[in-house]
Amino acid sequence: MPPAPTLLGVSLKMYFGHRQTVDWCRDVARMAAEHPAVGSGAVDLFILPSFPALVPAGQAFAGGPVRLGAQNLHWEDGGPFTGEVSGPQLREAGCSYVEVGHAERRRLFAEDDRIVAAKAAAALRNGLIPVICVGEQQRMPADEAAATCTAQLEAGVRTVTDGQQLQVVVAYEPVWAIGSSEPASVEHIRAVCSRLRTWLAGQDRFPHHRVMYGGSAGPGLLGRLGQEVGGLFLGRFAHDVGALAGIVDEAAERAG
Ligand SMILES: O=C[C@H](O)COP(=O)(O)O
């Protein structure tokens, strides 16, 4: 059986201005269209720009292999929720993915496991693939980190009971490695991702699941990770489209 496609995601957080975001998305669309591994499906690539850029970014990616997603959504599908964006709106805007429970949202916007669970359910209800972020706060041994992250994941999907063919992506992001200069060690990443995969594999709810690593991930990491790590969730080190193209090359090499 051929290896599963490597999943690469990029969240632009709030780093770029609007024009810069749209230009960057056009450059990524061009790079992906020219890269055989993205076209062939050996590498799945999704991009999460800020809300205002979703529509022009979707236009930039239209007809190509890059999938669009958002960095957040509200848990309700509509109503008096000033300043919020719903799952149905994201679907209409062309999103396939939506990020849920990033460490920055948990820390700065008081998102707890209950909110994460409601948002994950909203994503799935609306046909969006949730990218559920989990990660330990402090450095700790890999087995403790794995137990912490598995408990977070369990809490984050506890209201999801549907037996349909639900797809979920789990982004393992140790909080201490986000915005840092170096990712976690390869051994640590592999151990935690492996435990998360084992937990997901035991859930009938999620026949399609992938586990990726984020937290100062950049060029040179993917090739050192095993198949238990399904891909990378990138931040700053994908701002340079050339660097992102290099990571796509590494993903293509992994596919053989
Ligand atoms: O969403 C992406 C992650 O939080 C990683 O960000 P970073 O690579 O800039 O540390």
Tab-separated table of C-alpha atoms in Angstrom, residues 74 76-86 89:
chain	number	residue	atom	x	y	z
A	74	HIS	CA	-18.088	30.000	16.240
A	76	GLU	CA	-23.282	28.133	16.646
A	77	ASP	CA	-24.338	28.143	12.999
A	78	GLY	CA	-25.912	31.604	13.127
A	79	GLY	CA	-27.469	34.225	15.370
A	80	PRO	CA	-26.608	37.253	17.492
A	81	PHE	CA	-22.872	36.668	17.891
A	82	THR	CA	-21.242	39.980	17.034
A	83	GLY	CA	-17.831	39.679	15.476
A	84	GLU	CA	-17.981	35.921	15.039
A	85	VAL	CA	-17.852	33.732	11.920
A	86	SER	CA	-19.920	30.561	11.512
A	89	GLN	CA	-20.176	30.984	6.303
